Tab-separated table of C-alpha atoms and ligand atoms in Angstrom:
chain	number	residue	atom	x	y	z
A	112	UNK	CA	-22.254	81.477	57.473
A	113	UNK	CA	-19.634	83.661	55.786
A	114	UNK	CA	-20.502	84.212	52.131
A	115	UNK	CA	-17.184	82.765	50.915
A	116	UNK	CA	-17.834	79.519	52.835
A	117	UNK	CA	-21.286	79.289	51.256
A	118	UNK	CA	-19.815	80.082	47.821
A	119	UNK	CA	-17.151	77.379	48.202
A	120	UNK	CA	-19.789	74.810	49.239
A	121	UNK	CA	-21.989	75.695	46.260
A	122	UNK	CA	-19.017	75.631	43.879
A	123	UNK	CA	-18.082	72.141	45.114
A	124	UNK	CA	-21.703	70.890	44.969
A	125	UNK	CA	-21.854	72.170	41.382
A	126	UNK	CA	-18.938	69.923	40.461
A	127	UNK	CA	-19.737	66.604	42.163
A	128	UNK	CA	-22.127	63.902	40.889
A	129	UNK	CA	-24.814	64.069	43.627
A	130	UNK	CA	-24.302	67.808	44.141
A	131	UNK	CA	-27.551	68.920	42.552
A	132	UNK	CA	-29.664	66.612	44.777
A	133	UNK	CA	-27.791	67.730	47.894
A	134	UNK	CA	-28.253	71.369	46.913
A	135	UNK	CA	-31.967	70.722	46.571
A	136	UNK	CA	-32.075	69.290	50.088
A	137	UNK	CA	-30.176	72.262	51.555
A	138	UNK	CA	-32.429	74.687	49.690
A	139	UNK	CA	-35.466	72.995	51.211
A	140	UNK	CA	-34.134	73.538	54.725
A	141	UNK	CA	-33.026	77.142	54.459
A	142	UNK	CA	-32.826	78.248	50.880
A	143	UNK	CA	-34.892	79.931	48.217
A	144	UNK	CA	-37.477	77.139	47.975
A	145	UNK	CA	-38.701	77.437	51.568
A	146	UNK	CA	-42.380	78.295	51.730
A	147	UNK	CA	-42.870	82.096	51.966
A	148	UNK	CA	-46.464	82.889	50.965
A	149	UNK	CA	-46.198	86.650	51.584
A	150	UNK	CA	-43.078	86.950	49.459
A	151	UNK	CA	-44.275	84.563	46.745
A	152	UNK	CA	-47.640	86.274	46.344
A	153	UNK	CA	-46.042	89.726	46.627
A	154	UNK	CA	-43.716	88.927	43.723
A	155	UNK	CA	-46.557	87.560	41.594
A	156	UNK	CA	-48.591	90.704	42.344
A	157	UNK	CA	-45.693	92.871	41.177
A	158	UNK	CA	-45.914	91.159	37.766
A	159	UNK	CA	-49.678	91.711	37.813
A	160	UNK	CA	-49.256	95.415	38.587
A	161	UNK	CA	-46.627	95.868	35.848
A	162	UNK	CA	-48.969	94.207	33.368
A	163	UNK	CA	-51.682	96.656	34.364
A	164	UNK	CA	-49.314	99.641	34.144
A	165	UNK	CA	-48.271	98.515	30.666
A	166	UNK	CA	-51.969	98.695	29.754
A	167	UNK	CA	-52.506	94.998	29.252
A	168	UNK	CA	-54.472	92.474	31.272
A	169	UNK	CA	-54.401	88.950	32.613
A	170	UNK	CA	-58.074	88.003	32.327
A	171	UNK	CA	-58.320	85.739	29.272
A	172	UNK	CA	-54.596	85.902	28.484
A	173	UNK	CA	-52.420	82.998	27.380
A	174	UNK	CA	-49.272	83.311	29.488
A	175	UNK	CA	-45.783	81.850	29.181
A	176	UNK	CA	-43.750	81.718	32.396
A	177	UNK	CA	-39.978	81.290	32.065
A	178	UNK	CA	-38.389	79.451	35.019
A	179	UNK	CA	-41.111	77.834	37.177
A	180	UNK	CA	-38.724	76.937	39.978
A	181	UNK	CA	-39.947	75.196	43.124
A	182	UNK	CA	-43.110	77.082	44.086
A	183	UNK	CA	-45.698	77.897	41.392
A	184	UNK	CA	-46.968	81.126	42.997
A	185	UNK	CA	-46.831	83.085	39.734
A	186	UNK	CA	-48.886	80.695	37.564
A	187	UNK	CA	-51.363	80.014	40.387
A	188	UNK	CA	-51.970	83.713	41.050
A	189	UNK	CA	-52.324	84.316	37.301
A	190	UNK	CA	-54.895	81.503	37.145
A	191	UNK	CA	-56.892	83.052	39.993
A	192	UNK	CA	-56.854	86.338	38.076
A	193	UNK	CA	-58.438	84.679	35.056
A	194	UNK	CA	-55.556	83.757	32.744
A	195	UNK	CA	-56.888	81.337	30.148
A	196	UNK	CA	-53.777	79.107	30.261
A	197	UNK	CA	-50.291	79.372	31.714
A	198	UNK	CA	-47.471	77.508	29.987
A	199	UNK	CA	-44.751	77.346	32.634
A	200	UNK	CA	-41.388	75.940	31.653
A	201	UNK	CA	-38.178	75.123	33.394
A	202	UNK	CA	-34.924	73.572	32.363
A	203	UNK	CA	-34.583	71.971	35.838
A	204	UNK	CA	-37.124	69.655	37.520
A	205	UNK	CA	-37.454	71.589	40.790
A	206	UNK	CA	-41.268	71.496	41.006
A	207	UNK	CA	-42.877	68.437	42.595
A	208	UNK	CA	-46.315	67.413	43.868
A	209	UNK	CA	-45.579	68.304	47.517
A	210	UNK	CA	-44.389	71.831	46.622
A	211	UNK	CA	-47.380	72.437	44.364
A	212	UNK	CA	-49.807	71.176	47.059
A	213	UNK	CA	-48.226	73.356	49.748
A	214	UNK	CA	-48.288	76.396	47.483
A	215	UNK	CA	-51.967	75.853	46.615
A	216	UNK	CA	-52.840	75.364	50.303
A	217	UNK	CA	-51.213	78.592	51.538
A	218	UNK	CA	-52.809	80.639	48.756
A	219	UNK	CA	-56.199	80.359	50.457
A	220	UNK	CA	-55.192	82.776	53.214
A	221	UNK	CA	-53.827	85.166	50.574
A	222	UNK	CA	-57.110	85.563	48.670
A	223	UNK	CA	-58.192	88.746	50.543
A	224	UNK	CA	-54.820	90.317	49.776
A	225	UNK	CA	-55.035	89.366	46.080
A	226	UNK	CA	-58.544	90.801	45.953
A	227	UNK	CA	-57.435	94.053	47.633
A	228	UNK	CA	-54.397	94.424	45.349
A	229	UNK	CA	-56.219	93.760	42.074
A	230	UNK	CA	-59.763	94.930	42.750
A	231	UNK	CA	-61.089	91.507	41.714
A	232	UNK	CA	-64.130	90.510	43.721
A	233	UNK	CA	-63.266	88.192	46.622
A	234	UNK	CA	-66.180	85.863	45.819
A	235	UNK	CA	-64.827	85.307	42.276
A	236	UNK	CA	-61.374	84.488	43.636
A	237	UNK	CA	-62.880	82.166	46.243
A	238	UNK	CA	-64.886	80.284	43.616
A	239	UNK	CA	-61.857	79.980	41.294
A	240	UNK	CA	-59.774	78.738	44.228
A	241	UNK	CA	-62.438	76.183	45.163
A	242	UNK	CA	-62.542	74.826	41.610
A	243	UNK	CA	-58.754	74.815	41.234
A	244	UNK	CA	-58.273	72.787	44.409
A	245	UNK	CA	-60.965	70.218	43.598
A	246	UNK	CA	-58.552	67.735	42.022
A	247	UNK	CA	-55.106	67.427	43.559
A	248	UNK	CA	-54.229	63.710	43.767
A	249	UNK	CA	-51.287	63.880	41.387
A	250	UNK	CA	-49.081	66.692	40.086
A	251	UNK	CA	-50.522	66.530	36.523
A	252	UNK	CA	-54.113	66.616	37.865
A	253	UNK	CA	-53.347	69.471	40.221
A	254	UNK	CA	-51.623	71.542	37.538
A	255	UNK	CA	-54.451	70.876	35.070
A	256	UNK	CA	-56.990	72.175	37.628
A	257	UNK	CA	-54.941	75.356	37.886
A	258	UNK	CA	-54.752	75.780	34.094
A	259	UNK	CA	-50.988	75.266	34.224
A	260	UNK	CA	-49.256	73.539	31.321
A	261	UNK	CA	-45.936	72.675	33.011
A	262	UNK	CA	-43.116	71.641	30.683
A	263	UNK	CA	-39.878	70.284	32.049
A	264	UNK	CA	-37.149	69.940	31.025
A	265	UNK	CA	-37.871	72.749	28.605
A	266	UNK	CA	-35.603	75.537	27.459
A	267	UNK	CA	-37.075	79.017	27.020
A	268	UNK	CA	-34.746	79.497	24.051
A	269	UNK	CA	-36.765	76.988	22.036
A	270	UNK	CA	-40.282	76.693	23.445
A	271	UNK	CA	-41.798	74.789	20.537
A	272	UNK	CA	-44.846	77.064	20.853
A	273	UNK	CA	-46.517	78.399	17.705
A	274	UNK	CA	-45.741	81.936	16.534
A	275	UNK	CA	-47.984	84.634	18.021
A	276	UNK	CA	-49.694	82.260	20.426
A	277	UNK	CA	-48.854	84.048	23.690
A	278	UNK	CA	-50.158	87.308	25.203
A	279	UNK	CA	-47.710	87.653	28.116
A	280	UNK	CA	-44.232	86.243	28.822
A	281	UNK	CA	-43.401	86.571	32.520
A	282	UNK	CA	-40.610	85.669	34.920
A	283	UNK	CA	-39.663	86.302	38.521
A	284	UNK	CA	-36.096	86.143	39.821
A	285	UNK	CA	-34.870	84.316	36.741
A	286	UNK	CA	-33.014	86.662	34.351
A	287	UNK	CA	-30.054	87.329	36.664
A	288	UNK	CA	-29.302	83.592	36.554
A	289	UNK	CA	-29.042	83.405	32.761
A	290	UNK	CA	-25.966	84.448	30.713
A	291	UNK	CA	-26.388	87.431	28.393
A	292	UNK	CA	-26.205	85.529	25.114
A	293	UNK	CA	-28.706	82.888	26.289
A	294	UNK	CA	-31.039	85.658	27.439
A	295	UNK	CA	-30.807	87.252	24.017
A	296	UNK	CA	-32.046	83.970	22.523
A	297	UNK	CA	-34.792	83.678	25.145
A	298	UNK	CA	-36.083	87.198	24.485
A	299	UNK	CA	-35.951	86.641	20.712
A	300	UNK	CA	-37.959	83.446	21.170
A	301	UNK	CA	-40.407	85.363	23.394
A	302	UNK	CA	-40.830	87.976	20.663
A	303	UNK	CA	-41.562	85.200	18.173
A	304	UNK	CA	-44.305	83.610	20.277
A	305	UNK	CA	-45.870	86.885	21.438
A	306	UNK	CA	-48.788	88.408	19.577
A	307	UNK	CA	-47.984	91.925	18.298
A	308	UNK	CA	-48.538	94.218	21.281
A	309	UNK	CA	-48.057	91.259	23.663
A	310	UNK	CA	-45.822	91.864	26.655
A	311	UNK	CA	-42.624	90.639	28.244
A	312	UNK	CA	-42.993	91.208	32.015
A	313	UNK	CA	-39.865	90.449	34.019
A	314	UNK	CA	-38.766	91.197	37.575
A	315	UNK	CA	-35.235	90.287	38.555
A	316	UNK	CA	-32.446	90.857	40.984
A	317	UNK	CA	-29.100	92.183	39.641
A	318	UNK	CA	-27.660	92.396	43.183
A	319	UNK	CA	-25.165	90.037	44.800
A	320	UNK	CA	-27.247	87.160	46.228
A	321	UNK	CA	-24.568	86.386	48.819
A	322	UNK	CA	-25.506	89.716	50.450
A	323	UNK	CA	-28.877	88.230	51.440
A	324	UNK	CA	-27.415	86.424	54.434
A	325	UNK	CA	-26.426	88.023	57.706
A	326	UNK	CA	-23.407	90.320	57.881
A	327	UNK	CA	-22.166	93.535	56.423
A	328	UNK	CA	-21.965	92.508	52.773
A	329	UNK	CA	-23.699	94.863	50.337
A	330	UNK	CA	-25.308	93.960	47.029
A	331	UNK	CA	-22.487	95.304	44.814
A	332	UNK	CA	-19.814	93.290	46.639
A	333	UNK	CA	-19.389	90.774	43.807
A	334	UNK	CA	-18.332	93.510	41.367
A	335	UNK	CA	-14.839	93.529	42.872
A	336	UNK	CA	-13.983	90.228	41.170
A	337	UNK	CA	-12.566	89.538	37.724
A	338	UNK	CA	-14.562	87.224	35.466
A	339	UNK	CA	-12.062	84.477	36.258
A	340	UNK	CA	-12.379	84.851	40.061
A	341	UNK	CA	-16.174	85.092	39.872
A	342	UNK	CA	-16.321	81.917	37.778
A	343	UNK	CA	-15.634	79.869	40.948
A	344	UNK	CA	-17.785	81.839	43.392
A	345	UNK	CA	-20.897	82.336	41.280
A	346	UNK	CA	-20.019	82.675	37.620
A	347	UNK	CA	-20.823	79.018	36.974
A	348	UNK	CA	-22.766	76.116	38.461
A	349	UNK	CA	-25.700	76.101	40.877
A	350	UNK	CA	-25.207	79.645	42.193
A	351	UNK	CA	-24.741	81.218	38.752
A	352	UNK	CA	-25.292	84.989	38.609
A	353	UNK	CA	-24.493	86.951	35.435
A	354	UNK	CA	-23.643	90.263	37.251
A	355	UNK	CA	-25.290	92.231	34.407
A	356	UNK	CA	-26.173	95.772	35.403
A	357	UNK	CA	-29.469	97.574	34.738
A	358	UNK	CA	-27.955	99.408	31.743
A	359	UNK	CA	-26.959	96.050	30.211
A	360	UNK	CA	-30.584	94.898	30.441
A	361	UNK	CA	-31.716	98.196	28.844
A	362	UNK	CA	-29.372	97.549	25.913
A	363	UNK	CA	-30.530	93.936	25.655
A	364	UNK	CA	-34.239	94.805	25.527
A	365	UNK	CA	-33.467	97.445	22.891
A	366	UNK	CA	-31.412	94.954	20.854
A	367	UNK	CA	-34.211	92.399	20.705
A	368	UNK	CA	-36.520	95.094	19.396
A	369	UNK	CA	-39.116	95.404	22.117
A	370	UNK	CA	-40.761	98.619	23.250
A	371	UNK	CA	-40.250	99.282	26.948
A	372	UNK	CA	-43.454	100.449	28.630
A	373	UNK	CA	-42.572	100.070	32.316
A	374	UNK	CA	-39.050	100.283	33.727
A	375	UNK	CA	-38.184	100.584	37.387
A	376	UNK	CA	-34.975	100.029	39.299
A	377	UNK	CA	-34.123	99.967	42.992
A	378	UNK	CA	-30.785	101.307	44.197
A	379	UNK	CA	-29.296	99.736	47.334
A	380	UNK	CA	-28.370	102.902	49.265
A	381	UNK	CA	-25.934	101.011	51.474
A	382	UNK	CA	-24.107	99.704	48.400
A	383	UNK	CA	-24.055	103.191	46.872
A	384	UNK	CA	-22.526	104.736	50.003
A	385	UNK	CA	-19.910	101.993	50.251
A	386	UNK	CA	-19.034	102.209	46.550
A	387	UNK	CA	-18.548	105.997	46.883
A	388	UNK	CA	-16.082	105.257	49.681
A	389	UNK	CA	-14.297	102.683	47.488
A	390	UNK	CA	-15.438	99.680	49.533
A	391	UNK	CA	-14.726	97.401	47.784
A	392	UNK	CA	-12.619	98.653	44.879
A	393	UNK	CA	-14.602	97.764	41.778
A	394	UNK	CA	-12.942	95.575	39.159
A	395	UNK	CA	-11.838	97.516	36.020
A	396	UNK	CA	-14.444	95.565	33.978
A	397	UNK	CA	-17.084	97.664	35.749
A	398	UNK	CA	-15.298	101.034	35.529
A	399	UNK	CA	-17.543	102.254	32.698
A	400	UNK	CA	-20.758	101.979	34.735
A	401	UNK	CA	-22.348	104.801	36.777
A	402	UNK	CA	-22.321	104.158	40.529
A	403	UNK	CA	-26.092	103.932	40.835
A	404	UNK	CA	-26.067	101.348	38.023
A	405	UNK	CA	-23.529	99.304	39.997
A	406	UNK	CA	-25.657	99.665	43.142
A	407	UNK	CA	-28.956	98.662	41.499
A	408	UNK	CA	-30.243	95.569	43.252
A	409	UNK	CA	-33.697	95.132	41.669
A	410	UNK	CA	-35.239	95.775	38.287
A	411	UNK	CA	-38.731	95.539	36.803
A	412	UNK	CA	-39.383	95.717	33.048
A	413	UNK	CA	-42.546	95.386	30.976
A	414	UNK	CA	-41.920	95.662	27.240
A	415	UNK	CA	-44.128	95.052	24.226
A	416	UNK	CA	-43.610	93.335	20.919
A	417	UNK	CA	-44.161	96.371	18.688
A	418	UNK	CA	-47.176	96.472	16.443
A	419	UNK	CA	-45.104	98.153	13.728
A	420	UNK	CA	-42.800	95.134	13.484
A	421	UNK	CA	-45.740	93.015	12.428
A	422	UNK	CA	-46.076	92.273	8.717
A	423	UNK	CA	-49.345	92.546	6.809
A	424	UNK	CA	-49.669	88.776	7.117
A	425	UNK	CA	-49.190	89.131	10.912
A	426	UNK	CA	-52.119	91.534	11.008
A	427	UNK	CA	-54.315	89.038	9.168
A	428	UNK	CA	-53.152	86.234	11.483
A	429	UNK	CA	-53.716	88.448	14.515
A	430	UNK	CA	-57.334	89.045	13.544
A	431	UNK	CA	-57.784	85.299	13.595
A	432	UNK	CA	-55.729	84.774	16.797
A	433	UNK	CA	-57.491	83.506	19.926
A	434	UNK	CA	-56.482	86.586	21.918
A	435	UNK	CA	-58.060	88.922	19.325
A	436	UNK	CA	-61.289	86.974	19.646
A	437	UNK	CA	-61.068	87.295	23.406
A	438	UNK	CA	-61.127	91.088	23.181
A	439	UNK	CA	-57.459	92.070	23.062
A	440	UNK	CA	-56.712	94.956	20.770
A	441	UNK	CA	-53.763	94.517	18.414
A	442	UNK	CA	-51.834	96.726	20.822
A	443	UNK	CA	-52.447	94.204	23.588
A	444	UNK	CA	-54.534	96.799	25.419
A	445	UNK	CA	-57.966	96.145	26.801
A	446	UNK	CA	-60.760	96.968	24.417
A	447	UNK	CA	-63.640	96.814	26.829
B	224	SAM	C1	-33.858	81.253	40.799
B	224	SAM	S1	-34.953	80.211	39.989
B	224	SAM	C2	-36.469	81.148	40.120
B	224	SAM	C3	-37.662	80.245	40.113
B	224	SAM	C4	-39.007	80.908	40.343
B	224	SAM	N1	-39.381	81.768	39.243
B	224	SAM	C5	-39.030	81.631	41.654
B	224	SAM	O1	-39.122	82.858	41.673
B	224	SAM	O2	-38.922	80.973	42.685
B	224	SAM	C6	-34.548	80.365	38.260
B	224	SAM	C7	-35.193	79.273	37.443
B	224	SAM	O3	-34.969	79.505	36.051
B	224	SAM	C8	-34.760	78.252	35.428
B	224	SAM	N2	-34.077	78.435	34.137
B	224	SAM	C9	-32.799	78.820	33.923
B	224	SAM	N3	-32.524	78.849	32.607
B	224	SAM	C10	-33.654	78.478	31.957
B	224	SAM	C11	-33.997	78.296	30.582
B	224	SAM	N4	-33.107	78.520	29.594
B	224	SAM	N5	-35.250	77.890	30.281
B	224	SAM	C12	-36.140	77.654	31.264
B	224	SAM	N6	-35.876	77.796	32.578
B	224	SAM	C13	-34.652	78.205	32.928
B	224	SAM	C14	-33.942	77.494	36.476
B	224	SAM	O4	-33.935	76.110	36.270
B	224	SAM	C15	-34.620	77.912	37.770
B	224	SAM	O5	-35.649	77.036	38.140
């Protein structure tokens, strides 16, 4: 299907009463909520690896996931790796019992891969999987067995969680779907709930999602449009994409006062070549960006709540915090 046809359909679905339910049905058939164990586990493992590179750990951590979506691969993998509890919240009720059951079922075949990627003994993973899948009759029972505290509808701007109660805030393929000013509030809220030295770990996709279908579209194609034109295609509604570039995210993370420990970007070489040739002509709103910034189609960031920002009272509270008792240093690094 041509991307404009798809964009028109999504724009219409976004504006009609039963549109959201219909979108959900279409997504189930061929969209982002189809079951893809390799991809789902691969993405979760990227968050795991970034956490490790940022010198923190998952074993024993209290985790907050922003944007659960349809398939709970991230919280389930984090549970298998020993997270104490995963609060996973979403503003939309995409997760259901059938999706959670399917996700849990396909994880079994992924245990050797998770073991190989993390170095965690296969027998430990197997035993955790066995225990997690012991009680699955209802969605609440299933999620409880996996240590997942699912909250929906819940807005990551106002989690209601206590200050300094979280060791890691994670998300996968979420930030590109949230407007800049809302993200600023989400990151500020994350900084509030994180322990000093706790981490934000986000992976996201700044590229044009309409380029994922067949055809010759590249991932910077959507940068040809004005804000007004993009509003119809993907600047509002179900297909919302903020079109922020990697440098915008850098500025945002700096603004909210976190300390970036891991930062990686992926440049879409096809987009870069096409942009150099002026295909398409980029809208003047994007003239100030470097070409490789415009052609960046993936980004990974792990950033810490600085220790220095903590007050003396924070330090006292931190000593008494559950994570400190579990062996986290104030820096969030492993002490053993
Ligand atoms: C593209 S989905 C990604 C879902 C999942 N992480 C995955 O990779 O499949 C983005 C999710 O973020 C959620 N979301 C958007 N804004 C949010 C907010 N302010 N608070 C919580 N969740 C939000 C959406 O409802 C949606 O489920």
